Amino acid sequence: MLKADSRDPAAWPRLLLTVLAIALLWPGIQLSELNLGVLLPDSQNEMGRFVAQFWPPAHDEAFLQLLLKATLQTLAIATAGMALALVLAIPAGLVASRALSLSAASRGGVPSRLGRLLRWPVRGLLIFLRSVPEIVWALLFVRAVGLGPAAGVLAIAITYSGMLGKVYAEIFESTDQRPAHALLQAGSGRLAAFAYGTLPNVASELLSYTVYRWECAIRASVVMGFVGAGGLGQQIDLSIRMFAGGEVASILLCFLILVLAADQLSRLLRWRLT
């Protein structure tokens, strides 16, 4: 009786792919001059002294008031930037998507040509908006409107409108189009077909992604603070410059609480919609 071969036929291809990946990554590691040893907390190096300054976190009343103001400013930057981004992303996502095109609902070829004339420029605009990182926009707006949170709000609005518009269009196209197309063929308007045929099926996914992007906007607003856009980023930059490790620790803890709160809000909203 022949013994069955129990070897995995994909073992050698996987091994070769692993070796190839390591061979490709190794030159990059060498060029980046990565040395993980500098991250080890040793009392003899600068990293060890810096980590030792993190305890205890700063908790005096004056600093906590300053931290609260910076936290509220960070939330305001992220929320205002997202609100402005949605103003552009929602209509751009509808135009860039074929979900509500009359040709997709079998209404003829002429609207399809007109739809392409609108869709491709809008898609190109969304690509341009999201291709430039928000930190670059923040640097430009700091020069244009001066230091402060306004630069961060505008930077988030521009970059995130491109991200949201692209993903919204993909979500609209990935859902079942038959309810919306049936409404279009019955003579319904496009907005009504979207509101009653498409939106109920994608509301949970849209909301989940929007809240996730809002969480990303909070993180981005912190990063943009390093270039003068206000909020927690600007405060942590000042604390690092003054070698105030306790203040840095308190700011990082505050930032962690913000992200956890945003995650819990996302879970709550998804639970309410399901």
mmCIF file of C-alpha atoms in Angstrom:
data_model
loop_
_atom_site.group_PDB
_atom_site.id
_atom_site.type_symbol
_atom_site.label_atom_id
_atom_site.label_comp_id
_atom_site.label_asym_id
_atom_site.label_seq_id
_atom_site.Cartn_x
_atom_site.Cartn_y
_atom_site.Cartn_z
ATOM 1 C CA MET A 1 0.000 0.000 0.000
ATOM 2 C CA LEU A 2 1.471 3.333 -1.144
ATOM 3 C CA LYS A 3 2.106 5.904 1.512
ATOM 4 C CA ALA A 4 0.520 9.298 0.832
ATOM 5 C CA ASP A 5 2.888 12.262 0.475
ATOM 6 C CA SER A 6 2.147 14.585 3.400
ATOM 7 C CA ARG A 7 4.505 17.367 2.313
ATOM 8 C CA ASP A 8 3.046 20.787 1.623
ATOM 9 C CA PRO A 9 3.449 21.490 -2.133
ATOM 10 C CA ALA A 10 3.583 25.229 -1.440
ATOM 11 C CA ALA A 11 6.399 24.975 1.108
ATOM 12 C CA TRP A 12 9.236 25.619 -1.351
ATOM 13 C CA PRO A 13 7.552 28.620 -3.059
ATOM 14 C CA ARG A 14 6.881 30.159 0.362
ATOM 15 C CA LEU A 15 10.493 29.588 1.423
ATOM 16 C CA LEU A 16 11.793 31.170 -1.784
ATOM 17 C CA LEU A 17 9.483 34.179 -1.349
ATOM 18 C CA THR A 18 10.687 34.590 2.246
ATOM 19 C CA VAL A 19 14.336 34.481 1.192
ATOM 20 C CA LEU A 20 13.635 36.937 -1.628
ATOM 21 C CA ALA A 21 11.861 39.342 0.735
ATOM 22 C CA ILE A 22 14.779 39.237 3.179
ATOM 23 C CA ALA A 23 17.235 39.784 0.329
ATOM 24 C CA LEU A 24 15.296 42.843 -0.811
ATOM 25 C CA LEU A 25 14.826 44.269 2.688
ATOM 26 C CA TRP A 26 18.400 43.867 3.860
ATOM 27 C CA PRO A 27 19.930 46.589 1.616
ATOM 28 C CA GLY A 28 17.175 48.968 2.763
ATOM 29 C CA ILE A 29 17.980 48.264 6.420
ATOM 30 C CA GLN A 30 21.651 48.922 5.742
ATOM 31 C CA LEU A 31 20.943 52.178 3.877
ATOM 32 C CA SER A 32 18.660 53.416 6.661
ATOM 33 C CA GLU A 33 21.469 52.816 9.203
ATOM 34 C CA LEU A 34 18.988 51.202 11.583
ATOM 35 C CA ASN A 35 20.500 50.274 14.931
ATOM 36 C CA LEU A 36 17.950 48.952 17.416
ATOM 37 C CA GLY A 37 20.524 49.061 20.171
ATOM 38 C CA VAL A 38 20.070 52.821 20.576
ATOM 39 C CA LEU A 39 16.472 52.216 21.685
ATOM 40 C CA LEU A 40 17.472 50.129 24.695
ATOM 41 C CA PRO A 41 17.078 52.150 27.910
ATOM 42 C CA ASP A 42 20.622 52.350 29.217
ATOM 43 C CA SER A 43 21.643 54.825 31.893
ATOM 44 C CA GLN A 44 24.859 55.444 29.972
ATOM 45 C CA ASN A 45 23.247 56.783 26.769
ATOM 46 C CA GLU A 46 21.031 59.719 25.930
ATOM 47 C CA MET A 47 17.995 57.474 25.335
ATOM 48 C CA GLY A 48 18.171 56.160 28.877
ATOM 49 C CA ARG A 49 18.369 59.630 30.365
ATOM 50 C CA PHE A 50 15.462 60.815 28.208
ATOM 51 C CA VAL A 51 13.227 57.889 29.242
ATOM 52 C CA ALA A 52 14.100 58.445 32.900
ATOM 53 C CA GLN A 53 12.754 61.994 32.651
ATOM 54 C CA PHE A 54 9.285 60.682 31.743
ATOM 55 C CA TRP A 55 8.528 59.759 35.361
ATOM 56 C CA PRO A 56 6.651 61.148 37.068
ATOM 57 C CA PRO A 57 4.321 62.772 34.509
ATOM 58 C CA ALA A 58 3.777 66.486 35.001
ATOM 59 C CA HIS A 59 0.594 67.134 36.938
ATOM 60 C CA ASP A 60 0.800 70.657 38.336
ATOM 61 C CA GLU A 61 -2.328 72.770 37.973
ATOM 62 C CA ALA A 62 -0.889 75.341 35.579
ATOM 63 C CA PHE A 63 0.359 72.687 33.155
ATOM 64 C CA LEU A 64 -2.882 70.685 33.319
ATOM 65 C CA GLN A 65 -4.852 73.804 32.364
ATOM 66 C CA LEU A 66 -2.501 74.340 29.435
ATOM 67 C CA LEU A 67 -2.849 70.670 28.480
ATOM 68 C CA LEU A 68 -6.647 70.877 28.577
ATOM 69 C CA LYS A 69 -6.627 73.905 26.295
ATOM 70 C CA ALA A 70 -4.259 72.174 23.838
ATOM 71 C CA THR A 71 -6.426 69.025 23.876
ATOM 72 C CA LEU A 72 -9.599 70.951 23.119
ATOM 73 C CA GLN A 73 -7.783 72.801 20.348
ATOM 74 C CA THR A 74 -6.613 69.500 18.853
ATOM 75 C CA LEU A 75 -10.178 68.164 18.879
ATOM 76 C CA ALA A 76 -11.423 71.389 17.322
ATOM 77 C CA ILE A 77 -8.822 71.227 14.532
ATOM 78 C CA ALA A 78 -9.664 67.611 13.705
ATOM 79 C CA THR A 79 -13.438 68.120 13.852
ATOM 80 C CA ALA A 80 -13.502 71.363 11.879
ATOM 81 C CA GLY A 81 -11.135 69.909 9.273
ATOM 82 C CA MET A 82 -13.317 66.806 8.902
ATOM 83 C CA ALA A 83 -16.464 68.924 8.580
ATOM 84 C CA LEU A 84 -14.934 70.942 5.751
ATOM 85 C CA ALA A 85 -13.636 67.752 4.134
ATOM 86 C CA LEU A 86 -17.124 66.216 4.164
ATOM 87 C CA VAL A 87 -18.537 69.276 2.376
ATOM 88 C CA LEU A 88 -16.358 68.400 -0.623
ATOM 89 C CA ALA A 89 -16.041 64.617 -0.188
ATOM 90 C CA ILE A 90 -19.759 63.754 -0.199
ATOM 91 C CA PRO A 91 -20.696 65.413 -3.525
ATOM 92 C CA ALA A 92 -17.351 64.409 -5.053
ATOM 93 C CA GLY A 93 -17.906 60.791 -4.016
ATOM 94 C CA LEU A 94 -21.361 60.809 -5.596
ATOM 95 C CA VAL A 95 -20.038 62.266 -8.850
ATOM 96 C CA ALA A 96 -16.993 59.983 -8.976
ATOM 97 C CA SER A 97 -19.122 56.863 -8.429
ATOM 98 C CA ARG A 98 -21.077 55.088 -11.149
ATOM 99 C CA ALA A 99 -23.636 53.929 -8.612
ATOM 100 C CA LEU A 100 -26.224 56.508 -9.694
ATOM 101 C CA SER A 101 -25.357 56.782 -13.373
ATOM 102 C CA LEU A 102 -28.293 56.411 -15.700
ATOM 103 C CA SER A 103 -26.277 54.216 -18.053
ATOM 104 C CA ALA A 104 -25.638 51.761 -15.248
ATOM 105 C CA ALA A 105 -29.388 51.576 -14.799
ATOM 106 C CA SER A 106 -29.841 50.840 -18.519
ATOM 107 C CA ARG A 107 -31.091 54.248 -19.509
ATOM 108 C CA GLY A 108 -28.956 54.810 -22.621
ATOM 109 C CA GLY A 109 -25.452 55.711 -23.752
ATOM 110 C CA VAL A 110 -25.467 59.505 -23.875
ATOM 111 C CA PRO A 111 -25.598 59.981 -20.100
ATOM 112 C CA SER A 112 -22.688 57.559 -19.842
ATOM 113 C CA ARG A 113 -20.485 59.851 -21.964
ATOM 114 C CA LEU A 114 -21.586 62.874 -19.979
ATOM 115 C CA GLY A 115 -20.985 60.985 -16.757
ATOM 116 C CA ARG A 116 -17.438 60.120 -17.802
ATOM 117 C CA LEU A 117 -16.762 63.781 -18.598
ATOM 118 C CA LEU A 118 -17.663 64.591 -14.992
ATOM 119 C CA ARG A 119 -16.264 61.526 -13.234
ATOM 120 C CA TRP A 120 -12.701 61.564 -14.517
ATOM 121 C CA PRO A 121 -11.900 65.201 -13.644
ATOM 122 C CA VAL A 122 -13.413 64.681 -10.183
ATOM 123 C CA ARG A 123 -11.412 61.500 -9.674
ATOM 124 C CA GLY A 124 -8.278 63.335 -10.810
ATOM 125 C CA LEU A 125 -9.002 66.099 -8.314
ATOM 126 C CA LEU A 126 -9.442 63.565 -5.500
ATOM 127 C CA ILE A 127 -6.131 61.921 -6.450
ATOM 128 C CA PHE A 128 -4.359 65.281 -6.329
ATOM 129 C CA LEU A 129 -5.872 66.255 -2.980
ATOM 130 C CA ARG A 130 -4.865 63.038 -1.222
ATOM 131 C CA SER A 131 -1.469 62.690 -2.929
ATOM 132 C CA VAL A 132 0.019 65.624 -0.964
ATOM 133 C CA PRO A 133 0.454 64.762 2.754
ATOM 134 C CA GLU A 134 -1.362 66.952 5.229
ATOM 135 C CA ILE A 135 1.936 67.989 6.830
ATOM 136 C CA VAL A 136 2.989 69.558 3.517
ATOM 137 C CA TRP A 137 -0.318 71.418 3.237
ATOM 138 C CA ALA A 138 0.141 72.574 6.825
ATOM 139 C CA LEU A 139 3.582 73.990 6.001
ATOM 140 C CA LEU A 140 2.119 75.870 3.037
ATOM 141 C CA PHE A 141 -0.819 77.228 5.005
ATOM 142 C CA VAL A 142 1.387 78.280 7.902
ATOM 143 C CA ARG A 143 3.189 80.499 5.412
ATOM 144 C CA ALA A 144 -0.108 81.693 3.924
ATOM 145 C CA VAL A 145 -2.315 82.309 6.985
ATOM 146 C CA GLY A 146 0.280 82.346 9.756
ATOM 147 C CA LEU A 147 0.859 80.203 12.820
ATOM 148 C CA GLY A 148 -2.163 78.728 14.564
ATOM 149 C CA PRO A 149 -4.892 76.114 14.231
ATOM 150 C CA ALA A 150 -6.364 77.588 11.014
ATOM 151 C CA ALA A 151 -3.488 76.108 9.007
ATOM 152 C CA GLY A 152 -4.163 72.660 10.490
ATOM 153 C CA VAL A 153 -7.883 72.865 9.761
ATOM 154 C CA LEU A 154 -7.288 73.741 6.095
ATOM 155 C CA ALA A 155 -4.608 71.063 5.694
ATOM 156 C CA ILE A 156 -6.877 68.338 7.084
ATOM 157 C CA ALA A 157 -9.825 69.567 5.011
ATOM 158 C CA ILE A 158 -7.896 69.353 1.735
ATOM 159 C CA THR A 159 -6.149 66.016 2.289
ATOM 160 C CA TYR A 160 -9.070 64.208 3.901
ATOM 161 C CA SER A 161 -11.573 65.382 1.290
ATOM 162 C CA GLY A 162 -9.534 63.436 -1.275
ATOM 163 C CA MET A 163 -9.345 60.350 0.949
ATOM 164 C CA LEU A 164 -13.008 60.400 1.960
ATOM 165 C CA GLY A 165 -14.251 61.116 -1.563
ATOM 166 C CA LYS A 166 -12.323 58.166 -3.023
ATOM 167 C CA VAL A 167 -13.442 55.687 -0.377
ATOM 168 C CA TYR A 168 -17.055 56.941 -0.427
ATOM 169 C CA ALA A 169 -17.187 56.391 -4.205
ATOM 170 C CA GLU A 170 -15.838 52.855 -3.804
ATOM 171 C CA ILE A 171 -18.328 52.089 -1.038
ATOM 172 C CA PHE A 172 -21.213 53.357 -3.179
ATOM 173 C CA GLU A 173 -20.121 51.147 -6.078
ATOM 174 C CA SER A 174 -19.474 48.022 -3.987
ATOM 175 C CA THR A 175 -22.978 47.795 -2.545
ATOM 176 C CA ASP A 176 -25.988 46.158 -4.200
ATOM 177 C CA GLN A 177 -27.141 48.566 -6.919
ATOM 178 C CA ARG A 178 -30.466 46.889 -7.723
ATOM 179 C CA PRO A 179 -32.640 48.913 -5.295
ATOM 180 C CA ALA A 180 -31.263 52.248 -6.539
ATOM 181 C CA HIS A 181 -31.486 51.198 -10.198
ATOM 182 C CA ALA A 182 -35.059 50.026 -9.719
ATOM 183 C CA LEU A 183 -35.960 53.442 -8.314
ATOM 184 C CA LEU A 184 -34.204 55.179 -11.216
ATOM 185 C CA GLN A 185 -36.048 53.070 -13.774
ATOM 186 C CA ALA A 186 -39.319 53.839 -12.015
ATOM 187 C CA GLY A 187 -38.725 57.551 -12.558
ATOM 188 C CA SER A 188 -37.188 58.508 -9.236
ATOM 189 C CA GLY A 189 -34.613 61.262 -8.997
ATOM 190 C CA ARG A 190 -30.999 60.366 -8.387
ATOM 191 C CA LEU A 191 -30.835 61.848 -4.898
ATOM 192 C CA ALA A 192 -34.014 60.032 -3.895
ATOM 193 C CA ALA A 193 -32.646 56.778 -5.351
ATOM 194 C CA PHE A 194 -29.456 57.301 -3.388
ATOM 195 C CA ALA A 195 -31.284 58.146 -0.140
ATOM 196 C CA TYR A 196 -33.681 55.193 -0.271
ATOM 197 C CA GLY A 197 -31.836 52.627 -2.407
ATOM 198 C CA THR A 198 -28.139 52.997 -1.586
ATOM 199 C CA LEU A 199 -27.663 54.894 1.665
ATOM 200 C CA PRO A 200 -29.458 52.410 3.981
ATOM 201 C CA ASN A 201 -27.135 49.631 2.795
ATOM 202 C CA VAL A 202 -23.897 51.577 3.272
ATOM 203 C CA ALA A 203 -24.686 53.851 6.240
ATOM 204 C CA SER A 204 -22.878 51.676 8.774
ATOM 205 C CA GLU A 205 -19.753 51.342 6.627
ATOM 206 C CA LEU A 206 -19.723 55.059 5.805
ATOM 207 C CA LEU A 207 -20.058 56.036 9.436
ATOM 208 C CA SER A 208 -17.401 53.583 10.578
ATOM 209 C CA TYR A 209 -14.899 54.845 8.013
ATOM 210 C CA THR A 210 -15.730 58.487 8.748
ATOM 211 C CA VAL A 211 -15.147 58.041 12.475
ATOM 212 C CA TYR A 212 -11.907 56.199 11.720
ATOM 213 C CA ARG A 213 -10.777 59.116 9.555
ATOM 214 C CA TRP A 214 -11.728 61.508 12.336
ATOM 215 C CA GLU A 215 -9.465 59.507 14.639
ATOM 216 C CA CYS A 216 -6.705 59.780 12.017
ATOM 217 C CA ALA A 217 -7.371 63.527 11.811
ATOM 218 C CA ILE A 218 -6.749 63.798 15.563
ATOM 219 C CA ARG A 219 -3.372 62.124 15.118
ATOM 220 C CA ALA A 220 -2.609 64.279 12.077
ATOM 221 C CA SER A 221 -3.466 67.462 13.951
ATOM 222 C CA VAL A 222 -0.940 66.488 16.618
ATOM 223 C CA VAL A 223 1.762 65.968 13.986
ATOM 224 C CA MET A 224 0.967 69.278 12.297
ATOM 225 C CA GLY A 225 1.438 71.029 15.600
ATOM 226 C CA PHE A 226 5.181 70.531 15.130
ATOM 227 C CA VAL A 227 5.102 72.980 12.217
ATOM 228 C CA GLY A 228 3.129 75.605 14.129
ATOM 229 C CA ALA A 229 -0.481 74.498 13.593
ATOM 230 C CA GLY A 230 -1.342 74.567 17.317
ATOM 231 C CA GLY A 231 -2.808 71.894 19.573
ATOM 232 C CA LEU A 232 -1.039 69.090 21.390
ATOM 233 C CA GLY A 233 1.659 68.842 18.729
ATOM 234 C CA GLN A 234 2.868 72.362 19.304
ATOM 235 C CA GLN A 235 2.839 71.823 23.072
ATOM 236 C CA ILE A 236 4.778 68.565 22.891
ATOM 237 C CA ASP A 237 7.305 70.242 20.588
ATOM 238 C CA LEU A 238 7.856 72.982 23.178
ATOM 239 C CA SER A 239 8.187 70.416 25.982
ATOM 240 C CA ILE A 240 10.744 68.384 24.027
ATOM 241 C CA ARG A 241 12.759 71.515 23.283
ATOM 242 C CA MET A 242 12.848 72.289 27.022
ATOM 243 C CA PHE A 243 13.766 68.651 27.866
ATOM 244 C CA ALA A 244 10.644 68.415 30.052
ATOM 245 C CA GLY A 245 10.138 64.655 29.985
ATOM 246 C CA GLY A 246 7.329 64.733 32.554
ATOM 247 C CA GLU A 247 5.313 67.118 30.382
ATOM 248 C CA VAL A 248 5.913 64.912 27.340
ATOM 249 C CA ALA A 249 4.652 61.882 29.282
ATOM 250 C CA SER A 250 1.486 63.714 30.328
ATOM 251 C CA ILE A 251 0.815 64.825 26.732
ATOM 252 C CA LEU A 252 1.309 61.291 25.423
ATOM 253 C CA LEU A 253 -1.099 59.919 28.029
ATOM 254 C CA CYS A 254 -3.654 62.550 27.047
ATOM 255 C CA PHE A 255 -3.235 61.632 23.401
ATOM 256 C CA LEU A 256 -3.730 57.953 24.225
ATOM 257 C CA ILE A 257 -6.991 58.783 26.006
ATOM 258 C CA LEU A 258 -8.176 60.742 22.954
ATOM 259 C CA VAL A 259 -7.555 57.808 20.606
ATOM 260 C CA LEU A 260 -9.239 55.331 22.979
ATOM 261 C CA ALA A 261 -12.271 57.624 23.249
ATOM 262 C CA ALA A 262 -12.507 57.886 19.459
ATOM 263 C CA ASP A 263 -12.311 54.092 19.169
ATOM 264 C CA GLN A 264 -15.098 53.630 21.706
ATOM 265 C CA LEU A 265 -17.226 56.207 19.898
ATOM 266 C CA SER A 266 -16.771 54.283 16.660
ATOM 267 C CA ARG A 267 -17.839 51.036 18.361
ATOM 268 C CA LEU A 268 -20.902 52.719 19.864
ATOM 269 C CA LEU A 269 -22.028 54.216 16.566
ATOM 270 C CA ARG A 270 -21.565 50.914 14.706
ATOM 271 C CA TRP A 271 -23.538 49.113 17.408
ATOM 272 C CA ARG A 272 -26.408 51.608 17.138
ATOM 273 C CA LEU A 273 -26.618 51.168 13.366
ATOM 274 C CA THR A 274 -26.496 47.358 13.346
#
